[in-house]
Amino acid sequence: MTRAIAIGAVLGVGYTLSPLTVIGCAALTALLYWAARDLGPRERTWFLGVMIFALALRLAAIAALFLFADPARPYANFFGDEELFKSETVWLRNVGYGLPMSPADLIYVFDDVGRSSYVYVLAYLQALVGDAPYGNNVMNVAVYLGAVAILTRYMRAVYGGVTALAGAIVLLFVPSLFSWSISVLKEPPYILFATLELICAAEIVRAPTWARRIAAAAGVIFLAWVLGSLRSGGTELAIAGTLVGVPAGLVATRPRLFWASLVAVPVAAALVLMQPAVQQRATKALQDTAFLHWGHVATPGYSYKVLDRRFYSDVGRRNVYTMNAPEMARYTIRAAVAFVTVPRPSEIESRSMLAYIPEQALWYAIVVLLPLGVAAGLRHAPVVTCVLVAHGLVASAMVALTGGNIGTLIRHRGLTLPYFTWLAAFGACALVRWSASRQARIGVSPTRSIHGTR
């Protein structure tokens, strides 16, 4: 009885100070309980230990932001974009209340630049619980950790416990994703809904009944719409990833059809690309992405260039719409290489860029292990592997062709990690198993040779 009263008092005080903190942590606790409900004692200890440690680090970072905030400002932020995002939620709530506002604030509230439906969600939450500039940070932490818990649970059933835990550790502690998860930005809810969409896409094939498969397909359509409302390109990523990944998974489960498709698909793609209408659409799409790339190059910070030199003059941004086929081919190849290699350690120019090296080293390891994971995954779980690869490649293409700022590239490249991390972890496990079996064969062969000599 005394313990229950003490817990209730603590929760009451906590809810009074920050309602969203209590709501978010309570929802995350329930989700973690579900994710760990049938794990073995040792695996449950590892899983909950990693998740609790990740939560503690994030809460400590938010507490430090609160404690060391500038008293001259209404609230502190981790990123520059975050200040506008927090302000928009308050302004939008005030519009709903009918409170008087300055014309400038009204313009910013309904500006199409950076528009996201998540602003409306946060505005509604603050209409319910009051101003929560730091409670929103905690809510995003709960959303992101919930997404990782759901993915870990699903990937454990597909690739095994070791792969699932290794992938979770990467997603929880890689610096760029850690920074996202403690911010009041749209990335945490985007990762959550992308997780649910990925699972629905895989379940179109893996679900045991047709009713569940139809429900999964409907889920993909709905979640694709939600992703598009959260950030530009979200709908296209979900639909393209599903339309490519699901058929590829079906083909991969049939060896004869798989080998035939290796010939048929490139031929069909070449025939489609020979059509003038398709060529015009592809050209326009590449020119549009080059236009966005030029804008990223011109933003403050460290940038990199993938277009031909003539397009970086003062009037070059509009000149991207005059690109010819060889220039577009060079642009595509350079963008793909830059996506994988930038920032190159040999090109580090300042102390601030040294902070990118640890995550870049991890990224290189993921790139190296990814083919091994795909090869092993096609044998072990072809449908999920193909869906992961398709979504990851579509996200990579969107980021690679539009990127031009190093900081933005690293931030947006994180969109591919929820897809590629599991395959890289599975590739690492496959490499360890292969190495162990090879050492076992090497250890046994001399014994057999000796016995044979006898």
Short mmCIF file of C-alpha atoms in Angstrom, two decimals:
data_model
loop_
_atom_site.label_atom_id
_atom_site.label_comp_id
_atom_site.label_asym_id
_atom_site.label_seq_id
_atom_site.Cartn_x
_atom_site.Cartn_y
_atom_site.Cartn_z
CA MET A 1 0.00 0.00 0.00
CA THR A 2 2.76 2.41 0.95
CA ARG A 3 4.66 1.61 -2.25
CA ALA A 4 1.56 2.20 -4.38
CA ILE A 5 0.97 5.58 -2.71
CA ALA A 6 4.61 6.58 -3.25
CA ILE A 7 4.50 5.57 -6.94
CA GLY A 8 1.24 7.46 -7.39
CA ALA A 9 2.70 10.56 -5.75
CA VAL A 10 5.78 10.45 -7.97
CA LEU A 11 3.66 10.00 -11.09
CA GLY A 12 1.36 12.83 -9.99
CA VAL A 13 4.23 15.23 -9.47
CA GLY A 14 5.83 14.14 -12.74
CA TYR A 15 2.58 14.59 -14.65
CA THR A 16 2.14 18.04 -13.17
CA LEU A 17 5.65 19.06 -14.25
CA SER A 18 5.58 17.38 -17.69
CA PRO A 19 2.47 15.45 -18.76
CA LEU A 20 3.99 14.32 -22.06
CA THR A 21 7.00 12.85 -20.26
CA VAL A 22 4.76 10.61 -18.15
CA ILE A 23 2.51 9.70 -21.10
CA GLY A 24 5.44 8.94 -23.42
CA CYS A 25 7.39 6.88 -20.87
CA ALA A 26 4.25 4.96 -19.86
CA ALA A 27 3.45 4.10 -23.48
CA LEU A 28 7.06 3.05 -24.10
CA THR A 29 7.04 0.86 -20.97
CA ALA A 30 3.95 -0.98 -22.20
CA LEU A 31 5.49 -1.45 -25.64
CA LEU A 32 8.78 -2.78 -24.22
CA TYR A 33 6.83 -5.21 -22.03
CA TRP A 34 5.07 -6.49 -25.14
CA ALA A 35 8.31 -6.78 -27.12
CA ALA A 36 10.05 -8.75 -24.34
CA ARG A 37 7.11 -10.86 -23.20
CA ASP A 38 8.33 -14.27 -24.43
CA LEU A 39 12.11 -13.77 -24.58
CA GLY A 40 14.42 -16.01 -22.61
CA PRO A 41 15.83 -14.62 -19.34
CA ARG A 42 19.24 -13.78 -20.79
CA GLU A 43 17.89 -12.30 -24.02
CA ARG A 44 15.27 -10.30 -22.12
CA THR A 45 17.97 -8.89 -19.85
CA TRP A 46 20.06 -7.79 -22.81
CA PHE A 47 17.12 -6.32 -24.72
CA LEU A 48 15.64 -4.39 -21.80
CA GLY A 49 19.09 -3.32 -20.61
CA VAL A 50 19.97 -1.84 -23.99
CA MET A 51 16.60 -0.10 -24.33
CA ILE A 52 16.67 1.32 -20.78
CA PHE A 53 20.24 2.55 -21.22
CA ALA A 54 19.28 4.20 -24.50
CA LEU A 55 16.30 5.85 -22.81
CA ALA A 56 18.42 7.06 -19.88
CA LEU A 57 20.99 8.67 -22.19
CA ARG A 58 18.30 10.49 -24.10
CA LEU A 59 16.51 11.72 -20.99
CA ALA A 60 19.84 12.95 -19.62
CA ALA A 61 20.49 14.90 -22.83
CA ILE A 62 17.03 16.52 -22.69
CA ALA A 63 17.48 17.33 -18.99
CA ALA A 64 20.81 19.01 -19.78
CA LEU A 65 19.13 21.01 -22.55
CA PHE A 66 16.50 22.17 -20.05
CA LEU A 67 18.94 22.94 -17.22
CA PHE A 68 21.44 24.86 -19.32
CA ALA A 69 18.93 26.77 -21.44
CA ASP A 70 19.40 30.49 -21.98
CA PRO A 71 16.90 32.22 -19.66
CA ALA A 72 16.59 35.03 -22.20
CA ARG A 73 14.92 32.64 -24.67
CA PRO A 74 11.59 30.82 -24.19
CA TYR A 75 13.19 27.39 -24.67
CA ALA A 76 16.39 25.75 -25.91
CA ASN A 77 16.82 23.53 -28.96
CA PHE A 78 19.24 20.92 -30.20
CA PHE A 79 18.99 22.06 -33.85
CA GLY A 80 18.10 25.24 -35.68
CA ASP A 81 15.16 23.63 -37.51
CA GLU A 82 13.78 22.53 -34.17
CA GLU A 83 13.10 26.08 -33.00
CA LEU A 84 10.79 26.77 -35.93
CA PHE A 85 9.12 23.39 -35.49
CA LYS A 86 8.40 24.06 -31.79
CA SER A 87 7.17 27.56 -32.53
CA GLU A 88 4.86 26.38 -35.31
CA THR A 89 3.10 23.96 -32.97
CA VAL A 90 2.36 26.77 -30.50
CA TRP A 91 1.24 29.15 -33.24
CA LEU A 92 -1.03 26.52 -34.78
CA ARG A 93 -2.56 25.79 -31.38
CA ASN A 94 -3.15 29.49 -30.88
CA VAL A 95 -4.89 29.66 -34.26
CA GLY A 96 -7.21 26.92 -33.06
CA TYR A 97 -7.89 28.84 -29.86
CA GLY A 98 -8.62 32.01 -31.83
CA LEU A 99 -5.90 33.98 -30.04
CA PRO A 100 -4.52 37.15 -31.69
CA MET A 101 -1.22 36.60 -33.51
CA SER A 102 1.19 38.68 -35.56
CA PRO A 103 0.83 38.46 -39.36
CA ALA A 104 4.38 37.08 -39.65
CA ASP A 105 3.55 34.16 -37.36
CA LEU A 106 0.43 33.39 -39.37
CA ILE A 107 2.49 33.29 -42.56
CA TYR A 108 5.00 30.89 -41.03
CA VAL A 109 2.26 28.61 -39.68
CA PHE A 110 0.80 27.96 -43.14
CA ASP A 111 4.02 28.17 -45.17
CA ASP A 112 4.44 25.17 -47.47
CA VAL A 113 8.22 24.98 -46.90
CA GLY A 114 8.96 22.04 -44.63
CA ARG A 115 5.26 21.34 -44.14
CA SER A 116 4.55 18.23 -42.07
CA SER A 117 1.40 16.77 -40.56
CA TYR A 118 3.35 16.11 -37.37
CA VAL A 119 3.07 19.82 -36.55
CA TYR A 120 -0.69 19.35 -36.21
CA VAL A 121 -0.22 16.35 -33.92
CA LEU A 122 2.08 18.27 -31.59
CA ALA A 123 -0.24 21.29 -31.66
CA TYR A 124 -3.16 19.09 -30.62
CA LEU A 125 -1.13 17.51 -27.81
CA GLN A 126 -0.20 20.94 -26.49
CA ALA A 127 -3.83 21.98 -26.67
CA LEU A 128 -4.56 19.06 -24.33
CA VAL A 129 -1.66 19.33 -21.87
CA GLY A 130 -0.38 22.89 -22.30
CA ASP A 131 2.99 24.15 -23.51
CA ALA A 132 5.48 21.30 -23.64
CA PRO A 133 8.68 22.43 -25.39
CA TYR A 134 10.71 19.71 -23.64
CA GLY A 135 7.90 17.21 -23.19
CA ASN A 136 7.74 17.05 -26.98
CA ASN A 137 11.39 15.96 -26.97
CA VAL A 138 10.56 13.12 -24.57
CA MET A 139 7.54 12.14 -26.68
CA ASN A 140 9.78 11.86 -29.74
CA VAL A 141 12.21 9.70 -27.74
CA ALA A 142 9.34 7.35 -26.87
CA VAL A 143 8.19 7.27 -30.50
CA TYR A 144 11.67 6.47 -31.82
CA LEU A 145 12.48 3.82 -29.20
CA GLY A 146 9.06 2.30 -29.82
CA ALA A 147 9.86 2.03 -33.53
CA VAL A 148 13.18 0.32 -32.76
CA ALA A 149 11.46 -2.10 -30.35
CA ILE A 150 8.86 -3.05 -32.98
CA LEU A 151 11.52 -3.55 -35.65
CA THR A 152 13.69 -5.58 -33.28
CA ARG A 153 10.79 -7.83 -32.42
CA TYR A 154 9.94 -8.42 -36.08
CA MET A 155 13.51 -8.93 -37.26
CA ARG A 156 14.16 -11.36 -34.40
CA ALA A 157 11.48 -13.66 -35.81
CA VAL A 158 13.03 -13.36 -39.28
CA TYR A 159 16.81 -13.29 -38.77
CA GLY A 160 17.29 -14.43 -35.17
CA GLY A 161 18.01 -12.86 -31.79
CA VAL A 162 21.68 -11.96 -32.33
CA THR A 163 20.98 -10.08 -35.55
CA ALA A 164 18.00 -8.31 -33.98
CA LEU A 165 19.96 -7.15 -30.93
CA ALA A 166 22.94 -6.03 -33.01
CA GLY A 167 20.68 -4.05 -35.34
CA ALA A 168 18.89 -2.45 -32.39
CA ILE A 169 22.17 -1.34 -30.85
CA VAL A 170 23.20 0.37 -34.09
CA LEU A 171 19.87 2.14 -34.49
CA LEU A 172 19.85 3.24 -30.85
CA PHE A 173 23.38 4.61 -30.59
CA VAL A 174 24.56 5.74 -34.02
CA PRO A 175 25.14 9.51 -33.55
CA SER A 176 22.89 10.88 -36.31
CA LEU A 177 19.90 8.75 -35.32
CA PHE A 178 20.51 9.47 -31.64
CA SER A 179 20.38 13.19 -32.41
CA TRP A 180 17.17 12.79 -34.38
CA SER A 181 15.49 10.85 -31.61
CA ILE A 182 15.92 13.57 -28.98
CA SER A 183 14.80 16.41 -31.23
CA VAL A 184 11.34 17.81 -31.88
CA LEU A 185 11.48 17.05 -35.59
CA LYS A 186 9.46 14.81 -37.90
CA GLU A 187 12.09 12.05 -38.22
CA PRO A 188 11.07 9.92 -35.17
CA PRO A 189 7.41 9.57 -36.24
CA TYR A 190 8.57 9.06 -39.81
CA ILE A 191 10.76 6.14 -38.70
CA LEU A 192 7.84 4.68 -36.73
CA PHE A 193 5.40 4.75 -39.65
CA ALA A 194 8.12 3.59 -42.07
CA THR A 195 8.63 0.62 -39.74
CA LEU A 196 4.95 -0.25 -39.80
CA GLU A 197 4.80 0.17 -43.59
CA LEU A 198 7.81 -2.11 -44.06
CA ILE A 199 6.20 -4.83 -41.95
CA CYS A 200 2.92 -4.52 -43.85
CA ALA A 201 4.76 -4.79 -47.18
CA ALA A 202 6.49 -8.01 -46.09
CA GLU A 203 3.25 -9.44 -44.67
CA ILE A 204 1.55 -9.11 -48.06
CA VAL A 205 3.45 -12.30 -48.89
CA ARG A 206 4.26 -13.77 -45.47
CA ALA A 207 0.81 -13.53 -43.83
CA PRO A 208 -0.81 -17.00 -43.44
CA THR A 209 -4.30 -15.99 -44.67
CA TRP A 210 -5.63 -13.95 -47.56
CA ALA A 211 -7.58 -11.72 -45.20
CA ARG A 212 -4.38 -10.69 -43.42
CA ARG A 213 -2.61 -10.19 -46.76
CA ILE A 214 -5.37 -7.87 -47.97
CA ALA A 215 -5.22 -6.00 -44.65
CA ALA A 216 -1.43 -5.68 -45.05
CA ALA A 217 -1.84 -4.25 -48.56
CA ALA A 218 -4.40 -1.76 -47.26
CA GLY A 219 -1.97 -0.90 -44.48
CA VAL A 220 0.76 -0.12 -47.02
CA ILE A 221 -1.54 2.28 -48.88
CA PHE A 222 -2.65 4.06 -45.70
CA LEU A 223 0.85 4.26 -44.22
CA ALA A 224 2.26 5.50 -47.53
CA TRP A 225 -0.21 8.38 -47.34
CA VAL A 226 0.82 9.09 -43.73
CA LEU A 227 4.51 9.07 -44.68
CA GLY A 228 3.85 11.49 -47.51
CA SER A 229 2.10 13.84 -45.10
CA LEU A 230 5.08 13.71 -42.73
CA ARG A 231 7.76 14.52 -45.31
CA SER A 232 8.06 15.03 -49.04
CA GLY A 233 8.75 11.83 -50.96
CA GLY A 234 7.50 9.51 -48.21
CA THR A 235 4.61 8.16 -50.28
CA GLU A 236 6.79 7.50 -53.31
CA LEU A 237 9.38 5.69 -51.18
CA ALA A 238 6.79 3.38 -49.61
CA ILE A 239 4.95 2.57 -52.84
CA ALA A 240 8.10 2.07 -54.92
CA GLY A 241 9.74 -0.05 -52.22
CA THR A 242 6.67 -2.27 -52.03
CA LEU A 243 6.12 -2.55 -55.79
CA VAL A 244 9.75 -3.61 -56.27
CA GLY A 245 10.37 -5.56 -53.07
CA VAL A 246 7.25 -7.76 -52.95
CA PRO A 247 7.53 -9.12 -56.54
CA ALA A 248 11.28 -9.57 -56.07
CA GLY A 249 10.61 -11.57 -52.91
CA LEU A 250 8.12 -13.78 -54.73
CA VAL A 251 10.60 -14.37 -57.54
CA ALA A 252 13.42 -15.13 -55.08
CA THR A 253 11.41 -17.98 -53.57
CA ARG A 254 11.31 -19.75 -56.95
CA PRO A 255 14.84 -20.63 -58.19
CA ARG A 256 13.93 -21.14 -61.88
CA LEU A 257 11.94 -17.93 -62.02
CA PHE A 258 14.76 -16.13 -60.21
CA TRP A 259 17.40 -17.09 -62.78
CA ALA A 260 15.06 -16.30 -65.65
CA SER A 261 14.33 -12.87 -64.20
CA LEU A 262 18.05 -12.04 -64.19
CA VAL A 263 17.80 -11.97 -67.97
CA ALA A 264 14.21 -10.85 -68.45
CA VAL A 265 14.21 -7.85 -66.10
CA PRO A 266 17.20 -6.02 -67.67
CA VAL A 267 15.80 -6.63 -71.17
CA ALA A 268 12.35 -5.37 -70.14
CA ALA A 269 13.89 -2.33 -68.44
CA ALA A 270 15.89 -1.50 -71.57
CA LEU A 271 12.77 -1.77 -73.75
CA VAL A 272 10.82 0.49 -71.39
CA LEU A 273 13.60 3.08 -71.29
CA MET A 274 13.65 3.17 -75.09
CA GLN A 275 10.15 4.69 -75.10
CA PRO A 276 10.28 8.48 -75.71
CA ALA A 277 7.65 9.24 -73.05
CA VAL A 278 9.60 7.30 -70.43
CA GLN A 279 12.83 9.00 -71.43
CA GLN A 280 11.22 12.42 -71.08
CA ARG A 281 9.91 11.61 -67.59
CA ALA A 282 13.25 10.18 -66.47
CA THR A 283 15.09 13.22 -67.83
CA LYS A 284 12.73 15.62 -66.07
CA ALA A 285 13.05 13.68 -62.81
CA LEU A 286 16.86 13.76 -62.90
CA GLN A 287 16.86 17.47 -63.76
CA ASP A 288 14.56 18.16 -60.81
CA THR A 289 16.82 16.25 -58.40
CA ALA A 290 19.86 18.09 -59.81
CA PHE A 291 18.06 21.37 -59.12
CA LEU A 292 17.60 20.32 -55.47
CA HIS A 293 21.24 19.18 -55.30
CA TRP A 294 22.39 22.62 -56.46
CA GLY A 295 20.39 24.20 -53.67
CA HIS A 296 21.99 21.93 -51.06
CA VAL A 297 25.45 22.83 -52.37
CA ALA A 298 24.63 26.52 -51.90
CA THR A 299 23.54 26.11 -48.25
CA PRO A 300 25.91 27.06 -45.39
CA GLY A 301 28.33 24.36 -44.28
CA TYR A 302 30.52 21.83 -46.05
CA SER A 303 29.31 20.78 -49.47
CA TYR A 304 30.27 18.42 -52.28
CA LYS A 305 29.56 18.55 -56.02
CA VAL A 306 28.44 15.81 -58.39
CA LEU A 307 27.38 17.78 -61.49
CA ASP A 308 29.68 18.91 -64.28
CA ARG A 309 31.54 22.15 -63.54
CA ARG A 310 29.47 24.32 -65.88
CA PHE A 311 26.37 23.91 -63.71
CA TYR A 312 27.89 25.60 -60.65
CA SER A 313 28.07 29.12 -62.08
CA ASP A 314 25.81 31.88 -60.79
CA VAL A 315 23.15 31.01 -63.37
CA GLY A 316 23.90 27.31 -63.35
CA ARG A 317 20.94 26.21 -61.25
CA ARG A 318 18.53 26.79 -64.10
CA ASN A 319 21.02 25.31 -66.54
CA VAL A 320 20.49 21.86 -65.02
CA TYR A 321 17.42 21.66 -67.24
CA THR A 322 19.76 21.66 -70.26
CA MET A 323 21.65 18.52 -69.18
CA ASN A 324 22.25 15.99 -71.93
CA ALA A 325 22.41 12.21 -71.57
CA PRO A 326 26.19 11.91 -70.88
CA GLU A 327 25.99 14.66 -68.25
CA MET A 328 23.06 12.93 -66.56
CA ALA A 329 24.94 9.63 -66.57
CA ARG A 330 28.00 11.23 -64.95
CA TYR A 331 25.76 12.99 -62.42
CA THR A 332 24.06 9.71 -61.44
CA ILE A 333 27.33 7.81 -61.05
CA ARG A 334 28.99 10.57 -59.03
CA ALA A 335 25.93 10.90 -56.80
CA ALA A 336 25.96 7.16 -56.06
CA VAL A 337 29.68 7.19 -55.24
CA ALA A 338 29.34 10.31 -53.07
CA PHE A 339 26.40 8.77 -51.20
CA VAL A 340 28.60 5.87 -50.14
CA THR A 341 31.92 7.66 -49.56
CA VAL A 342 31.22 11.26 -48.40
CA PRO A 343 32.68 12.57 -46.13
CA ARG A 344 35.92 10.90 -47.14
CA PRO A 345 38.44 10.79 -44.26
CA SER A 346 41.16 12.09 -46.59
CA GLU A 347 39.11 15.25 -47.23
CA ILE A 348 38.48 16.25 -43.60
CA GLU A 349 39.20 20.00 -43.47
CA SER A 350 38.31 21.03 -39.94
CA ARG A 351 38.08 19.79 -36.38
CA SER A 352 34.29 19.92 -36.47
CA MET A 353 34.24 17.40 -39.32
CA LEU A 354 36.31 14.98 -37.25
CA ALA A 355 33.09 14.26 -35.36
CA TYR A 356 31.79 12.53 -38.49
CA ILE A 357 34.57 9.94 -38.57
CA PRO A 358 33.14 7.37 -36.07
CA GLU A 359 29.76 7.25 -37.80
CA GLN A 360 31.43 7.21 -41.21
CA ALA A 361 33.54 4.21 -40.15
CA LEU A 362 30.35 2.44 -39.04
CA TRP A 363 28.70 3.35 -42.34
CA TYR A 364 31.61 1.86 -44.30
CA ALA A 365 31.29 -1.35 -42.24
CA ILE A 366 27.57 -1.52 -43.03
CA VAL A 367 28.29 -1.03 -46.75
CA VAL A 368 30.89 -3.84 -46.72
CA LEU A 369 28.67 -6.25 -44.78
CA LEU A 370 25.51 -5.46 -46.72
CA PRO A 371 26.20 -7.76 -49.74
CA LEU A 372 26.97 -10.63 -47.37
CA GLY A 373 23.71 -10.02 -45.53
CA VAL A 374 21.72 -9.86 -48.75
CA ALA A 375 23.25 -13.12 -50.02
CA ALA A 376 22.57 -14.90 -46.73
CA GLY A 377 19.14 -13.29 -46.39
CA LEU A 378 18.00 -14.44 -49.83
CA ARG A 379 18.59 -18.01 -48.71
CA HIS A 380 17.12 -17.58 -45.23
CA ALA A 381 14.23 -15.09 -45.64
CA PRO A 382 13.97 -13.97 -49.29
CA VAL A 383 10.75 -11.93 -49.01
CA VAL A 384 11.81 -9.75 -46.07
CA THR A 385 15.30 -9.39 -47.54
CA CYS A 386 13.97 -8.17 -50.88
CA VAL A 387 11.55 -5.75 -49.22
CA LEU A 388 14.37 -4.34 -47.07
CA VAL A 389 16.70 -3.97 -50.06
CA ALA A 390 14.04 -2.35 -52.24
CA HIS A 391 13.05 0.22 -49.62
CA GLY A 392 16.68 0.92 -48.79
CA LEU A 393 17.68 1.43 -52.41
CA VAL A 394 14.76 3.75 -53.13
CA ALA A 395 15.60 5.83 -50.05
CA SER A 396 19.28 5.84 -51.08
CA ALA A 397 18.47 7.08 -54.58
CA MET A 398 16.30 9.90 -53.24
CA VAL A 399 19.04 11.05 -50.86
CA ALA A 400 21.96 10.52 -53.23
CA LEU A 401 20.52 12.47 -56.17
CA THR A 402 19.39 15.47 -54.11
CA GLY A 403 22.22 15.72 -51.55
CA GLY A 404 24.97 18.30 -51.72
CA ASN A 405 25.58 19.33 -48.13
CA ILE A 406 27.65 16.92 -46.02
CA GLY A 407 25.73 17.45 -42.80
CA THR A 408 22.39 17.05 -44.58
CA LEU A 409 23.66 13.94 -46.37
CA ILE A 410 24.62 12.26 -43.10
CA ARG A 411 21.29 13.20 -41.57
CA HIS A 412 19.21 11.96 -44.51
CA ARG A 413 21.40 8.89 -45.06
CA GLY A 414 20.08 7.77 -41.70
CA LEU A 415 16.77 7.09 -43.48
CA THR A 416 18.39 4.02 -45.05
CA LEU A 417 19.73 2.58 -41.79
CA PRO A 418 16.41 1.08 -40.59
CA TYR A 419 16.53 -1.00 -43.78
CA PHE A 420 20.22 -1.77 -44.26
CA THR A 421 21.27 -2.28 -40.62
CA TRP A 422 19.50 -5.61 -40.22
CA LEU A 423 21.01 -7.03 -43.39
CA ALA A 424 24.50 -5.85 -42.41
CA ALA A 425 24.07 -7.42 -38.96
CA PHE A 426 22.88 -10.66 -40.54
CA GLY A 427 25.87 -10.53 -42.89
CA ALA A 428 28.20 -10.14 -39.90
CA CYS A 429 26.59 -13.17 -38.24
CA ALA A 430 26.93 -15.17 -41.46
CA LEU A 431 30.60 -14.16 -41.71
CA VAL A 432 31.23 -15.28 -38.13
CA ARG A 433 29.52 -18.62 -38.77
CA TRP A 434 31.51 -19.15 -41.97
CA SER A 435 34.78 -18.29 -40.19
CA ALA A 436 33.98 -20.65 -37.31
CA SER A 437 33.10 -23.51 -39.65
CA ARG A 438 36.26 -22.92 -41.69
CA GLN A 439 38.42 -22.99 -38.57
CA ALA A 440 36.67 -26.18 -37.50
CA ARG A 441 37.44 -27.81 -40.83
CA ILE A 442 41.06 -26.68 -40.65
CA GLY A 443 41.31 -28.06 -37.12
CA VAL A 444 39.81 -31.41 -38.08
CA SER A 445 41.71 -32.00 -41.30
CA PRO A 446 45.17 -32.46 -39.74
CA THR A 447 43.75 -35.04 -37.34
CA ARG A 448 42.21 -36.95 -40.19
CA SER A 449 45.49 -36.74 -42.07
CA ILE A 450 47.39 -38.13 -39.09
CA HIS A 451 44.92 -40.95 -38.60
CA GLY A 452 45.08 -41.68 -42.30
CA THR A 453 48.86 -41.91 -42.10
CA ARG A 454 48.57 -44.41 -39.32
#
